[in-house]
Coordinates of C-alpha atoms (C1' of nucleotides) in Angstrom, one line a residue:
Chain A
M155 CA 102.9 119.8 121.0
A156 CA 104.7 118.8 124.3
S157 CA 102.9 120.8 127.0
T158 CA 104.8 123.9 128.2
Y159 CA 104.0 124.1 131.8
N160 CA 104.4 121.4 134.3
T161 CA 101.5 121.2 136.6
K162 CA 100.0 119.3 139.7
Q163 CA 97.2 117.7 137.4
K164 CA 99.4 116.7 134.6
Q165 CA 101.4 115.1 137.0
L166 CA 98.8 113.2 138.8
I167 CA 97.3 111.7 135.6
L168 CA 100.6 110.9 134.6
D169 CA 101.4 109.0 138.0
M170 CA 98.3 107.2 137.4
L171 CA 99.1 105.9 134.1
L172 CA 102.3 104.7 135.4
K173 CA 100.7 102.9 138.2
C174 CA 98.4 101.4 135.9
K175 CA 100.6 100.8 133.2
E176 CA 99.8 97.0 133.2
N177 CA 96.1 97.7 132.5
Q178 CA 94.6 100.2 129.7
L179 CA 92.7 102.9 131.4
S180 CA 89.6 105.1 129.7
C181 CA 89.3 108.6 130.3
E182 CA 86.4 107.7 133.1
E183 CA 88.6 105.4 134.9
I184 CA 91.1 108.0 135.3
E185 CA 89.4 110.7 136.1
E186 CA 86.9 108.4 138.4
K187 CA 90.6 106.8 140.4
L188 CA 92.0 110.5 141.0
K189 CA 88.6 111.7 142.5
N190 CA 88.7 108.3 145.1
N191 CA 92.2 109.6 145.7
G192 CA 91.7 113.0 146.8
T193 CA 93.0 114.2 143.8
P194 CA 90.1 115.0 141.6
V195 CA 91.2 116.3 137.9
G196 CA 88.3 117.8 135.3
K197 CA 87.4 115.6 132.8
S198 CA 88.4 117.8 130.2
T199 CA 91.8 118.5 131.6
V200 CA 92.0 114.4 131.4
Y201 CA 91.0 114.0 127.9
R202 CA 93.3 117.0 126.7
Y203 CA 96.2 115.9 128.4
L204 CA 95.8 112.2 127.0
I205 CA 95.9 113.8 123.5
S206 CA 99.0 115.6 124.0
L207 CA 100.6 112.5 125.5
Q208 CA 99.3 110.5 122.5
N209 CA 100.5 113.4 120.0
E210 CA 104.0 113.0 122.0
G211 CA 103.8 109.1 121.7
K212 CA 103.8 108.3 125.2
V213 CA 101.0 106.7 125.3
R214 CA 99.2 104.0 123.5
K215 CA 95.2 104.7 122.3
F216 CA 92.7 101.7 122.1
T217 CA 89.6 102.3 120.3
S218 CA 87.4 100.4 122.0
E219 CA 87.0 96.8 119.9
N220 CA 83.6 95.7 121.6
G221 CA 82.6 98.6 123.9
K222 CA 82.5 102.3 123.9
S223 CA 84.9 104.6 125.2
A224 CA 88.7 104.8 123.8
T225 CA 91.4 103.6 126.7
F226 CA 94.9 104.5 127.3
S227 CA 98.1 103.2 128.3
Y228 CA 101.4 104.7 129.2
I229 CA 104.3 103.4 126.8
E230 CA 107.4 102.7 128.9
D231 CA 109.8 102.5 126.3
K232 CA 108.7 104.1 123.4
A233 CA 111.9 103.2 121.1
E234 CA 111.7 99.6 121.9
C235 CA 108.1 99.2 121.3
S236 CA 107.9 100.8 117.8
K237 CA 110.4 98.0 117.0
H238 CA 107.6 95.2 118.0
L239 CA 104.6 94.1 117.5
H240 CA 102.0 93.5 120.0
L241 CA 99.5 90.8 121.3
R242 CA 95.8 91.5 122.8
C243 CA 94.0 89.3 124.7
L244 CA 90.3 89.6 123.7
S245 CA 89.2 88.2 127.1
C246 CA 91.4 89.4 129.6
G247 CA 92.9 92.5 128.0
E248 CA 96.4 91.6 129.1
F249 CA 98.8 92.9 126.7
V250 CA 102.0 91.5 125.6
H251 CA 104.9 92.9 123.8
L252 CA 106.3 90.7 121.3
S253 CA 110.3 90.9 120.6
C254 CA 110.7 87.8 118.5
S255 CA 113.1 87.0 115.7
L256 CA 110.2 85.7 113.6
M257 CA 108.0 88.6 114.2
D258 CA 110.9 90.6 112.4
E259 CA 110.3 88.5 109.5
I260 CA 107.0 89.5 109.0
S261 CA 107.9 92.9 108.2
T262 CA 110.6 92.1 105.7
H263 CA 108.5 89.5 104.5
L264 CA 105.3 92.0 104.0
V265 CA 107.9 94.6 102.5
N266 CA 109.2 92.6 100.0
D267 CA 106.5 90.1 99.0
H268 CA 103.5 92.4 99.7
K269 CA 105.2 96.2 99.3
F270 CA 103.4 96.6 102.7
S271 CA 105.3 98.3 105.4
I272 CA 103.9 97.7 108.7
D273 CA 103.3 100.4 111.5
N274 CA 104.1 98.3 114.6
S275 CA 102.9 101.4 116.9
K276 CA 99.3 101.3 115.3
T277 CA 99.3 97.5 115.0
V278 CA 97.9 95.2 117.9
L279 CA 97.3 91.4 117.1
Y280 CA 94.2 90.1 118.7
G281 CA 93.4 86.5 120.1
L282 CA 93.4 85.1 122.9
C283 CA 96.1 84.1 125.8
E284 CA 97.0 80.9 127.7
K285 CA 95.1 81.4 130.8
C286 CA 91.8 82.2 128.7
N287 CA 92.2 80.0 125.9
S288 CA 92.4 76.8 128.7
S289 CA 89.6 78.2 130.4
K290 CA 87.3 78.3 127.5
G291 CA 88.3 74.8 126.1
Chain B
M117 CA 70.2 86.3 116.4
A118 CA 70.2 86.2 112.7
S119 CA 67.2 88.3 111.3
T120 CA 63.4 86.3 111.1
Y121 CA 62.2 88.3 108.6
N122 CA 63.3 89.2 105.2
T123 CA 62.2 93.0 104.4
K124 CA 63.1 95.4 101.4
Q125 CA 65.0 97.5 103.8
K126 CA 67.6 94.7 104.8
Q127 CA 67.8 93.7 101.1
L128 CA 68.7 97.3 99.8
I129 CA 71.3 97.3 102.4
L130 CA 73.2 94.4 101.8
D131 CA 72.8 95.1 98.3
M132 CA 74.4 98.6 98.7
L133 CA 77.4 96.5 100.8
L134 CA 77.6 94.2 98.3
K135 CA 78.1 96.7 95.8
C136 CA 80.7 98.5 97.8
K137 CA 82.7 95.1 98.9
E138 CA 85.8 96.9 98.0
N139 CA 85.5 99.9 100.3
Q140 CA 84.0 100.2 104.1
L141 CA 81.3 102.5 104.5
S142 CA 80.3 104.2 107.9
C143 CA 76.2 104.1 108.7
E144 CA 75.7 107.5 107.6
E145 CA 77.1 106.5 104.1
I146 CA 74.7 103.9 103.7
E147 CA 71.9 105.9 104.7
E148 CA 73.0 108.5 102.5
K149 CA 73.5 106.5 99.6
L150 CA 70.2 104.6 99.7
K151 CA 68.3 108.0 99.8
N152 CA 70.0 109.2 96.9
N153 CA 69.1 106.0 95.2
G154 CA 65.9 107.1 96.0
T155 CA 65.1 104.4 98.3
P156 CA 65.8 105.7 101.6
V157 CA 66.3 103.5 104.7
G158 CA 65.7 105.0 108.0
K159 CA 69.1 105.6 110.3
S160 CA 67.9 103.0 113.0
T161 CA 67.1 100.2 110.6
V162 CA 70.7 100.5 109.4
Y163 CA 72.4 100.2 112.7
R164 CA 70.4 97.7 114.0
Y165 CA 70.7 95.8 110.9
L166 CA 74.4 96.6 110.7
I167 CA 74.8 95.1 114.0
S168 CA 72.7 91.7 113.6
L169 CA 75.0 91.5 110.4
Q170 CA 78.1 91.7 112.5
N171 CA 76.9 89.0 114.7
E172 CA 76.2 86.9 112.2
G173 CA 79.9 87.4 110.8
K174 CA 78.9 88.3 107.7
V175 CA 80.4 92.1 108.1
R176 CA 83.2 93.7 109.5
K177 CA 83.4 96.2 111.8
F178 CA 86.2 99.3 111.7
T179 CA 86.2 101.1 114.9
S180 CA 87.5 104.4 113.7
E181 CA 91.4 104.8 114.0
N182 CA 91.6 108.8 113.3
G183 CA 88.2 109.8 112.9
K184 CA 84.5 109.3 114.7
S185 CA 82.5 106.7 113.1
A186 CA 82.3 103.3 112.7
T187 CA 82.8 101.7 109.0
F188 CA 81.8 98.8 107.7
S189 CA 82.6 96.0 104.9
Y190 CA 80.9 92.7 103.6
I191 CA 83.0 89.9 104.2
E192 CA 82.2 87.5 100.8
D193 CA 84.2 84.3 101.7
K194 CA 83.4 84.1 105.6
A195 CA 85.1 80.7 106.0
E196 CA 87.9 81.4 104.3
C197 CA 88.9 84.7 105.7
S198 CA 88.7 83.3 109.2
K199 CA 91.8 81.6 107.8
H200 CA 94.3 84.4 106.9
L201 CA 94.9 88.0 108.0
H202 CA 94.2 91.0 106.8
L203 CA 96.3 94.7 105.9
R204 CA 95.1 98.1 106.1
C205 CA 96.7 101.0 104.5
L206 CA 96.6 103.7 107.2
S207 CA 96.8 106.4 104.3
C208 CA 94.3 105.5 101.6
G209 CA 92.5 102.5 103.7
E210 CA 92.9 99.8 100.9
F211 CA 91.8 96.2 102.5
V212 CA 94.2 93.6 101.6
H213 CA 93.4 89.6 102.1
L214 CA 96.3 88.3 103.0
S215 CA 96.7 84.6 102.2
C216 CA 100.3 82.7 102.4
S217 CA 102.2 80.7 103.8
L218 CA 104.5 82.7 105.9
M219 CA 101.7 84.3 107.5
D220 CA 100.2 80.8 108.3
E221 CA 103.4 80.3 110.2
I222 CA 102.6 83.3 112.7
S223 CA 99.5 81.6 113.9
T224 CA 101.6 78.2 114.5
H225 CA 104.3 80.4 115.9
L226 CA 102.0 82.2 118.3
V227 CA 100.4 79.4 119.7
N228 CA 103.4 77.1 120.2
D229 CA 106.1 79.7 121.4
H230 CA 103.7 82.2 123.2
K231 CA 100.4 80.2 124.0
F232 CA 98.6 82.7 122.0
S233 CA 95.9 81.8 119.5
I234 CA 95.2 84.6 116.9
D235 CA 91.8 85.6 115.8
N236 CA 92.1 86.8 112.3
S237 CA 88.6 87.6 112.1
K238 CA 89.4 90.7 114.9
T239 CA 92.9 91.2 113.7
V240 CA 94.2 94.0 111.0
L241 CA 97.5 94.7 110.3
Y242 CA 98.3 98.5 110.0
G243 CA 100.6 100.1 107.8
L244 CA 100.8 101.7 104.5
C245 CA 100.4 100.3 101.1
E246 CA 103.1 100.2 97.9
K247 CA 101.4 103.6 96.3
C248 CA 101.4 105.5 99.6
N249 CA 104.6 104.9 100.7
S250 CA 106.2 105.8 97.6
S251 CA 104.0 108.8 97.8
K252 CA 105.2 109.5 101.2
G253 CA 108.9 108.9 100.5
Chain C
dT237 C1' 102.7 140.1 134.0
dT238 C1' 102.3 136.8 130.0
dG239 C1' 99.7 133.2 128.3
dC240 C1' 99.0 128.3 129.2
dG241 C1' 96.2 125.0 132.0
dT242 C1' 92.2 124.4 134.2
dG243 C1' 87.1 123.1 134.7
dC244 C1' 82.8 124.1 134.2
dA245 C1' 78.6 123.4 131.2
dA246 C1' 77.5 123.6 127.0
dA247 C1' 77.6 121.9 121.8
dG248 C1' 79.2 118.2 118.5
dG249 C1' 78.6 113.8 117.2
dT250 C1' 78.1 108.8 117.0
dT251 C1' 74.6 105.4 117.9
dT252 C1' 71.2 103.5 121.2
dT253 C1' 66.5 103.2 122.4
dG254 C1' 60.9 103.9 123.2
dC255 C1' 57.0 103.5 121.1
dA256 C1' 53.4 103.7 117.5
dT257 C1' 52.7 102.0 113.0
dG258 C1' 53.8 99.0 108.9
dG259 C1' 54.5 94.6 106.9
dC260 C1' 56.0 89.7 106.4
dA261 C1' 54.8 84.8 106.8
Chain D
dT35 C1' 46.5 87.4 112.6
dG36 C1' 50.7 87.5 115.5
dC37 C1' 55.2 89.1 115.6
dC38 C1' 59.2 90.8 114.1
dA39 C1' 60.9 94.9 111.4
dT40 C1' 60.7 100.2 110.4
dG41 C1' 60.8 104.9 111.2
dC42 C1' 60.6 109.4 114.0
dA43 C1' 62.2 111.6 117.7
dA44 C1' 64.4 111.3 122.1
dA45 C1' 67.5 109.7 124.9
dA46 C1' 72.0 107.8 126.3
dC47 C1' 77.4 108.2 125.5
dC48 C1' 81.7 109.6 124.5
dT49 C1' 84.6 114.0 123.2
dT50 C1' 85.2 118.4 122.4
dT51 C1' 85.0 123.4 122.9
dG52 C1' 84.2 128.5 124.5
dC53 C1' 85.2 131.1 128.3
dA54 C1' 86.4 133.1 132.4
dC55 C1' 89.7 131.9 136.1
dG56 C1' 93.9 130.3 138.1
dC57 C1' 98.5 129.1 138.2
dA58 C1' 103.5 128.3 136.4
dA59 C1' 107.5 130.4 134.8

DNA sequence: TTGCGTGCAAAGGTTTTGCATGGCA
DNA sequence: TGCCATGCAAAACCTTTGCACGCAA
């Protein structure tokens, strides 16, 4: 499933994902950013490459909770990310990698007591981060 | 935001959601089931009412992980469901209400150590249930 | 040279919206 | 009677696909 050819377009898309790895970008945003950079890439190419990156596990897809279009972000350490859970702030979108022992207990507990094996790569905990929480209360 | 008028159509949609509360139904499925019942309701009415039920917190929306359309299911005990986490099987779609003390610790831990307040109504843990896990391994 | 990748435009599917009509209160 | 709700069709949206051309290897 991995791409066989290396092309300028793929590199441009990848560079943009890396540059914005703290955020999540929609296909449209990627397309727009590349156009603004003076290095436009066709919409379908963006969609197609993101799908293939997703299949390779190099990109995480967020199916918009509230809005419309899906967003993507690059997974820097694929092996590491499959071991821990992730948090996402509903307000500002901040994405947190949660490496922590209690979180490991969850998996064990769920398997032992509830016979449920959690998939860390598909699971995201939603809530409010400190910043957004305090600005709300 | 709550509906002001009670109509036959709203009651029909609600009845269907209650009847299928163990499943998650898409708008199209609801429309189809109602038509098969001999009590057809317009597509836009289904969409509009589901949105308002969602705003009232009476319905949970699943933005399809893999497929296309969103699905909905009735929240039987809204107050209770906001207190615990939920699991969903990626394979068969089983939805589990997880009332359990260790799970309560998670919220506390996340707030205390990570300054993150989890929103149970928006969070779903994904993985494989016992049945699907064993049929896979 | 081979065949994958690209880009455009068109198609596909889901959800939303405008507007005239219908029905609740 | 006044207004919200309904339903149809059209529009809006996001995503996928077909096809001819371009480009990597």
